[in-house]
C-alpha positions as a Python dict, from the first residue, in 0.01 Angstrom:
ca = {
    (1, 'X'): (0, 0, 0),
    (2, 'X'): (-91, 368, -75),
    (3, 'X'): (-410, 446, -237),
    (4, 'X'): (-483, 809, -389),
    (5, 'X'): (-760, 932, -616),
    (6, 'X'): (-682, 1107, -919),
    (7, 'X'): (-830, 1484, -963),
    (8, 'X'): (-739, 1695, -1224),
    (9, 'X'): (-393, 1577, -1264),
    (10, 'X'): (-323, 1619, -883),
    (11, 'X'): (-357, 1313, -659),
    (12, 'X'): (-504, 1322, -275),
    (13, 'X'): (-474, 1003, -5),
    (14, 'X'): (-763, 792, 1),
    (15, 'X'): (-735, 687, 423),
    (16, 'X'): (-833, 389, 574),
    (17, 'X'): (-1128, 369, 784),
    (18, 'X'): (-1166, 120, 1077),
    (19, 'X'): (-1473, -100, 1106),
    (20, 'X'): (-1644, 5, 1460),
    (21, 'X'): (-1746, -392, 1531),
    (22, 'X'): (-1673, -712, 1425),
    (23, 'X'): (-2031, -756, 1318),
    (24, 'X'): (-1955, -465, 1060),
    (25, 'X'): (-1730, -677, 823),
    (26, 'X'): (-1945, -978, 879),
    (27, 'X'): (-2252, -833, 697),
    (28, 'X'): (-2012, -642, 461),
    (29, 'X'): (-1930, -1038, 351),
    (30, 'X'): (-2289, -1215, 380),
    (31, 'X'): (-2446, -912, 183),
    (32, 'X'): (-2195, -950, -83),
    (33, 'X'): (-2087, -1310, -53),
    (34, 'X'): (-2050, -1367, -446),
    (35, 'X'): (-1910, -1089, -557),
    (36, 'X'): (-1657, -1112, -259),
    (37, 'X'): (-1538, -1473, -277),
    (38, 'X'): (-1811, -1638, -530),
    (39, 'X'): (-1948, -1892, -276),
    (40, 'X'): (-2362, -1891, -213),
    (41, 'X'): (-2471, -1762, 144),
    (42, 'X'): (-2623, -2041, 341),
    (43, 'X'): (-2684, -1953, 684),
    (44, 'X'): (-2578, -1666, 931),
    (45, 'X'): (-2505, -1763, 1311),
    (46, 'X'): (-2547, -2098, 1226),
    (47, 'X'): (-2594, -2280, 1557),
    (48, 'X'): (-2452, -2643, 1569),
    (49, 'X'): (-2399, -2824, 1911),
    (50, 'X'): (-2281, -2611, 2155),
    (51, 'X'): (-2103, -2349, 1876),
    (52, 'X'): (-2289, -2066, 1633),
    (53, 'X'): (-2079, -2025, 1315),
    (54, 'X'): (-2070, -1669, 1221),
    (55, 'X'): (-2142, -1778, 865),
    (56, 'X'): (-2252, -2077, 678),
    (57, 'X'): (-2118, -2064, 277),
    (58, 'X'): (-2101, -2326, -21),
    (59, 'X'): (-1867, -2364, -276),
    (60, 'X'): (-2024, -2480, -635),
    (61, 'X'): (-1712, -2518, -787),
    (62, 'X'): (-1566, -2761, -584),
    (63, 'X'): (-1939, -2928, -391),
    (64, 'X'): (-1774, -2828, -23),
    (65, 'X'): (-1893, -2608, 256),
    (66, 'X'): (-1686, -2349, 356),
    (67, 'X'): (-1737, -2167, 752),
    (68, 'X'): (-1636, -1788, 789),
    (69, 'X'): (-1528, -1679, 1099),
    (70, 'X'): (-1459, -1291, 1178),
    (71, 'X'): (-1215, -1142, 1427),
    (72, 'X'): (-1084, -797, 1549),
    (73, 'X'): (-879, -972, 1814),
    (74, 'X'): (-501, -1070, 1774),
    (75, 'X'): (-427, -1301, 2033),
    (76, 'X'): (-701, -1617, 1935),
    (77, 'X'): (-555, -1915, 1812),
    (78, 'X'): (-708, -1977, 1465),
    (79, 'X'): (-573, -2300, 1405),
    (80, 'X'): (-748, -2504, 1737),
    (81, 'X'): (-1090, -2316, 1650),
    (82, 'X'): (-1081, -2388, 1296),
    (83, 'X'): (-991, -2791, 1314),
    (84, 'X'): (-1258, -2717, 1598),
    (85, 'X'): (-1565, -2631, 1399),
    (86, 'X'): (-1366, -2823, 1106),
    (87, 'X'): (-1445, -3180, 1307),
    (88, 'X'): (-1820, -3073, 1403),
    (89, 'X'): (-1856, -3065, 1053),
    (90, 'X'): (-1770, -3405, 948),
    (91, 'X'): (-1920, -3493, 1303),
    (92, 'X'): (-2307, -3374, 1171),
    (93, 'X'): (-2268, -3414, 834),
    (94, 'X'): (-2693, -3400, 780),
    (95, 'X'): (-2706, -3069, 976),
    (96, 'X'): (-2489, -2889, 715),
    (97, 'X'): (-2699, -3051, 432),
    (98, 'X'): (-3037, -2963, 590),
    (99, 'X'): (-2925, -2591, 644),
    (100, 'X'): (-2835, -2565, 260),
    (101, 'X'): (-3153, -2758, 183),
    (102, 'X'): (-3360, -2497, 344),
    (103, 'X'): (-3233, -2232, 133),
    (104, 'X'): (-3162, -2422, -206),
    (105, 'X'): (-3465, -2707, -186),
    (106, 'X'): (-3375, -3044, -284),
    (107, 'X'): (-3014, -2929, -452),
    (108, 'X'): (-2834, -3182, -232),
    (109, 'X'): (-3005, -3533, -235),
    (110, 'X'): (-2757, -3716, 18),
    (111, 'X'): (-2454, -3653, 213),
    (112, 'X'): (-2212, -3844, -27),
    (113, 'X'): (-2324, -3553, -295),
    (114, 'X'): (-2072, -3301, -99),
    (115, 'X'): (-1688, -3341, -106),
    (116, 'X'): (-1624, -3308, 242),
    (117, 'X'): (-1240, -3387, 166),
    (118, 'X'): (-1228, -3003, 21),
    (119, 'X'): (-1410, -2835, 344),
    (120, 'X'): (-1263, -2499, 446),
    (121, 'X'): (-1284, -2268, 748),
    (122, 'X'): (-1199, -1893, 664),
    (123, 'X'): (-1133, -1607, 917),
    (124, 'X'): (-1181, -1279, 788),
    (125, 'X'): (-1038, -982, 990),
    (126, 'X'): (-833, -618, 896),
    (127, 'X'): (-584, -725, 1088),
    (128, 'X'): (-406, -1083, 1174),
    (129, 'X'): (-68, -1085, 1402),
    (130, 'X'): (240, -1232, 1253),
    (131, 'X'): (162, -1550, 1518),
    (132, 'X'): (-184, -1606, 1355),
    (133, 'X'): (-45, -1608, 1021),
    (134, 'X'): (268, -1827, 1067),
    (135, 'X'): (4, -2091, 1228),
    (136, 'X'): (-240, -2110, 974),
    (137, 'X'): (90, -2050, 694),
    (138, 'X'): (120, -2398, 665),
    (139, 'X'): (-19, -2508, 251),
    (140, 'X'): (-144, -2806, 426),
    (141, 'X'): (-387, -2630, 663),
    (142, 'X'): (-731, -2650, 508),
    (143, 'X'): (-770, -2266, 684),
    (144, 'X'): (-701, -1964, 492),
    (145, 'X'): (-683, -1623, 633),
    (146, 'X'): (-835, -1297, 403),
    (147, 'X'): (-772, -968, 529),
    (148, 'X'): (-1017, -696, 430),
    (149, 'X'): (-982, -309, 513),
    (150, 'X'): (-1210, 12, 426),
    (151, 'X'): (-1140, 311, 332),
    (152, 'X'): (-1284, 662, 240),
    (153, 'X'): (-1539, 722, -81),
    (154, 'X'): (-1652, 380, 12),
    (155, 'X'): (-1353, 137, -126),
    (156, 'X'): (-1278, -199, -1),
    (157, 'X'): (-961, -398, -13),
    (158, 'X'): (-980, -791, 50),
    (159, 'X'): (-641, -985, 29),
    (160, 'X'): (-604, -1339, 71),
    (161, 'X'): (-276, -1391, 297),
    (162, 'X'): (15, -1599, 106),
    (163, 'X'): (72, -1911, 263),
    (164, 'X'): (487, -2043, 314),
    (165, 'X'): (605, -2409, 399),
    (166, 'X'): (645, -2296, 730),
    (167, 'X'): (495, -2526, 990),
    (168, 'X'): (395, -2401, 1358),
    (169, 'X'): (474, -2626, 1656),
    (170, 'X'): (85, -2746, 1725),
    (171, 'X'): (-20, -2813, 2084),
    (172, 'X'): (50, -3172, 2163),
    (173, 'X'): (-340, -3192, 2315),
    (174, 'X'): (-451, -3115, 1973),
    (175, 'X'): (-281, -3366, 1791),
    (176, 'X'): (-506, -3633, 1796),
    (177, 'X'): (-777, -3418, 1646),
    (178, 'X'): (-561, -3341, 1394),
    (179, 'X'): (-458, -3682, 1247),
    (180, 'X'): (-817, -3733, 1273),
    (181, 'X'): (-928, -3443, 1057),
    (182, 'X'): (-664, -3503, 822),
    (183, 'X'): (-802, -3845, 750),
    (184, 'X'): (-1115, -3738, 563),
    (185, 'X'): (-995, -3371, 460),
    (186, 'X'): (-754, -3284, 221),
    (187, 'X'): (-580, -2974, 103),
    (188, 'X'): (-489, -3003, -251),
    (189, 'X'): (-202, -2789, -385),
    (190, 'X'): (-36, -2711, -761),
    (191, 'X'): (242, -2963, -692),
    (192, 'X'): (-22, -3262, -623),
    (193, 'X'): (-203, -3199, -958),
    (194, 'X'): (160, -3137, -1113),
    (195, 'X'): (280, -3493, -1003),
    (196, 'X'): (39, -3668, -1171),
    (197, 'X'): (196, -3583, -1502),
    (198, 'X'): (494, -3670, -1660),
    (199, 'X'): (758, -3517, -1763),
    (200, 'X'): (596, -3405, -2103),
    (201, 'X'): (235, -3296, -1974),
    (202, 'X'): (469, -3132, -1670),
    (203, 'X'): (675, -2930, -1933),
    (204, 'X'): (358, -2843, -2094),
    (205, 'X'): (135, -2714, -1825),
    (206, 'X'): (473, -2502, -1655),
    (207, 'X'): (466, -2327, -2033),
    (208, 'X'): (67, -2243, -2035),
    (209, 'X'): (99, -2153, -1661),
    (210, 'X'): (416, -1876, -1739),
    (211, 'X'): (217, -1706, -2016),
    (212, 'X'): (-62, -1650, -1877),
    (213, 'X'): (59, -1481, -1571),
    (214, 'X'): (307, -1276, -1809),
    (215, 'X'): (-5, -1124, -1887),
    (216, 'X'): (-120, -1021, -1566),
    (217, 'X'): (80, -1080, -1227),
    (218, 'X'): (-269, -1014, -995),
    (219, 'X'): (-430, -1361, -1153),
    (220, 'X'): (-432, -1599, -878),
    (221, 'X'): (-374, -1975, -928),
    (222, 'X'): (-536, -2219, -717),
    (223, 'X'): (-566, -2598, -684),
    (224, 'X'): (-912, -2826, -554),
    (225, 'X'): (-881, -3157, -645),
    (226, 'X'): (-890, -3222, -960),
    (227, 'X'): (-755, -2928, -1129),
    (228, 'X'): (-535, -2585, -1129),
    (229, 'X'): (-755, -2255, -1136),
    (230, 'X'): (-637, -1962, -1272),
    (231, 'X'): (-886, -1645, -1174),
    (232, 'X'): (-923, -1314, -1102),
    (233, 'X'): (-1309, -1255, -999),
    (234, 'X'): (-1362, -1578, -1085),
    (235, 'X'): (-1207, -1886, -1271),
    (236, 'X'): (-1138, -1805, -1631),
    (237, 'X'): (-900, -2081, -1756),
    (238, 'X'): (-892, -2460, -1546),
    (239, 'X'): (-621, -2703, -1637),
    (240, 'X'): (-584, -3033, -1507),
    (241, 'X'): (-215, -3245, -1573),
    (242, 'X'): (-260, -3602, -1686),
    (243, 'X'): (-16, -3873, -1682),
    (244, 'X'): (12, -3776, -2087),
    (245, 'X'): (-214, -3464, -2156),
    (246, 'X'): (-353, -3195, -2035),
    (247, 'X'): (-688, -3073, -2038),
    (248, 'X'): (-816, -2728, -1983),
    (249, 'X'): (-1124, -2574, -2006),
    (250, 'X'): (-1234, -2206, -2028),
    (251, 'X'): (-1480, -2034, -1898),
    (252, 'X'): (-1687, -1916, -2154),
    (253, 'X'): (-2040, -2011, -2325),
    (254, 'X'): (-1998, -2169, -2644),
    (255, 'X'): (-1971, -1979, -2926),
    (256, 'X'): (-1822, -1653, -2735),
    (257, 'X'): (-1482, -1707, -2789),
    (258, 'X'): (-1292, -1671, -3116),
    (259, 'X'): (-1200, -2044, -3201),
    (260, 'X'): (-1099, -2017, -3579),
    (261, 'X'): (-932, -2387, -3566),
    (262, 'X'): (-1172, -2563, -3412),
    (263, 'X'): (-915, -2721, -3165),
    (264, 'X'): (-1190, -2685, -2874),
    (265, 'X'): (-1497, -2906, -2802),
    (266, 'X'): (-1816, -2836, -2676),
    (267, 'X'): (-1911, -2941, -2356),
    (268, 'X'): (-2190, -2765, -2281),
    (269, 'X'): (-2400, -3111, -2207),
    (270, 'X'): (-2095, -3343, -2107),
    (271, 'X'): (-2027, -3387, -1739),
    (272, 'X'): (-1662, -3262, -1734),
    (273, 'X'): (-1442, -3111, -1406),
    (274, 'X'): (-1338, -2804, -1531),
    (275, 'X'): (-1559, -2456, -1574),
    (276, 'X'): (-1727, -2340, -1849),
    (277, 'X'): (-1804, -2467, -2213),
    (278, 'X'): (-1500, -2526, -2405),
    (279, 'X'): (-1249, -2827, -2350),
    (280, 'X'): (-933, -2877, -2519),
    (281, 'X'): (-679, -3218, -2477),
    (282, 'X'): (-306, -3142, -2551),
    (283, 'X'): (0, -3354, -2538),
    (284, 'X'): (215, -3165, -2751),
    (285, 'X'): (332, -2774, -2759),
    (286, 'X'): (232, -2746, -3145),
    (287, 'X'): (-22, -2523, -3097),
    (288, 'X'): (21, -2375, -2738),
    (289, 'X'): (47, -2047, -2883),
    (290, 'X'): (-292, -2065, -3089),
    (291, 'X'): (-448, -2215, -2746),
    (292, 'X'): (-341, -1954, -2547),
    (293, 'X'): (-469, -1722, -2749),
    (294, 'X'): (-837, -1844, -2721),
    (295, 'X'): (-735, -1830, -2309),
    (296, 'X'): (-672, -1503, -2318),
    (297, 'X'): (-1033, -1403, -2445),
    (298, 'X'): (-1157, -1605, -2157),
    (299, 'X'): (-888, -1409, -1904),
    (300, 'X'): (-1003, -1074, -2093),
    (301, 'X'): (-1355, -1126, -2016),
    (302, 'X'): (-1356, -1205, -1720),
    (303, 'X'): (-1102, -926, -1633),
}
């Protein structure tokens, strides 16, 4: 994709601008780590057996670690180092809890306080080849790949590459390690959450889900494991499908959003899944459209 700057009505190319060293885009992410992909830094060059993990990062929203990885080359195989630092995780669980310790005291009070089932490893480069991404295409792969490029007056582009259903042939040696893994993590997606709806709640939560990305095609929707995110910087609306209901929560403080009806509770002191204050339970598409209009102050504010 093109990108120009606009100057008295004429338009000049904005070029892209190669990062001189790997180490470049790494502190480009740890300096900026929230704004970038709203996880909390932990721990640069975080050295765990015999391996240093470029970086060490947490994810609030769903209680998981998450290891970056950075790489200018395109001829590594992603997938056998990222079940590879995936199973030292799970291997030395108190290591990963004692390095977030150190830098947010006392937070986590036992291993059984993070969801290890939602781990992640990312790799970060400018540029993956088309074998790196079919291998880590799979939806099932708890690996994502984000590729992130520079340009001139100091812009920077980071894209999250679409996963397919296509599955890569995996080594046979490696297969072993991978039943293993897949034991204790798991890679939720929309259809999981979907299925545990029927066909009402199902009907319901496909409606919701159309509108709001009518409003905006760039809002991403993701699934952890207990609900569907819809974001751009961040999460704005959560919905999660019940056998009967749905519930869906926005992200907002109480009493920032326009709720004339009343339709929307306050959970500002109730443990609940979902980001954010308000909480709404709906089984029927009565008032979808008054509901999605209190979502869309939550999606404009956050825009």
């Amino acid at each position: 994709m093109a990108l120009f700057q606009l100057e008295n009505k004429r338009v000049k190319p904005i070029y892209e601008k190669t990062f001189k060293k790997e180490k470049d885009v790494q502190q480009l992410v740890e300096n900026n780590l929230t704004e970038l992909m709203n996880l909390d830094f932990v721990k640069t060059e975080f050295a765990i057996g015999k391996f240093r993990l470029d970086t060490l990062a947490y994810n609030r929203e769903t209680a998981s670690f998450v290891i970056i990885e950075y790489k200018k080359t395109k001829n590594e195989s992603l997938v056998d180092q990222g079940y590879t630092y995936l199973n030292i995780m799970l291997e030395q669980k108190a290591a990963f809890v004692l390095a977030f310790n150190e830098v947010f005291p006392y937070e986590i009070k036992a291993i059984k306080d993070i969801d290890w089932s939602q781990s992640r490893v990312v790799f970060i480069s400018p540029v993956f080849s088309s074998y790196q991404k079919g291998a880590a295409s799979n939806p099932q792969l708890p690996i994502d790949l984000i590729q992130v490029k520079s340009f001139e007056k100091n812009l920077i582009e980071m894209e999250e590459i679409t996963k397919t259903n296509y599955i890569a042939d995996n080594k046979k040696e490696n297969l072993e390690s991978v039943n293993k893994l897949n034991k204790e993590i798991k890679v939720y997606t929309e259809e999981d959450l979907i299925s545990k709806g029927n066909e009402e709640s199902q009907a319901l939560y496909h409606r919701i889900k159309q509108a709001i990305l009518d409003w905006d095609p760039n809002i991403q929707v993701t699934a952890n494991k207990h609900y569907v995110s819809f974001k751009r910087k961040t999460n704005f609306c959560d919905i999660a499908i019940q056998k009967k209901q749905i519930k869906i929560w926005l992200n907002a403080k109480m009493g920032d959003l326009d709720d004339s009806q009343n339709m929307f509770r306050d959970v500002t002191n109730i443990g609940h899944y979902g980001n954010g204050d308000y909480e709404v339970s709906i089984q029927y598409d009565t008032n979808v459209e008054y509901i999605l209009s209190v979502i869309k102050q939550a999606w404009m504010r956050g825009k």
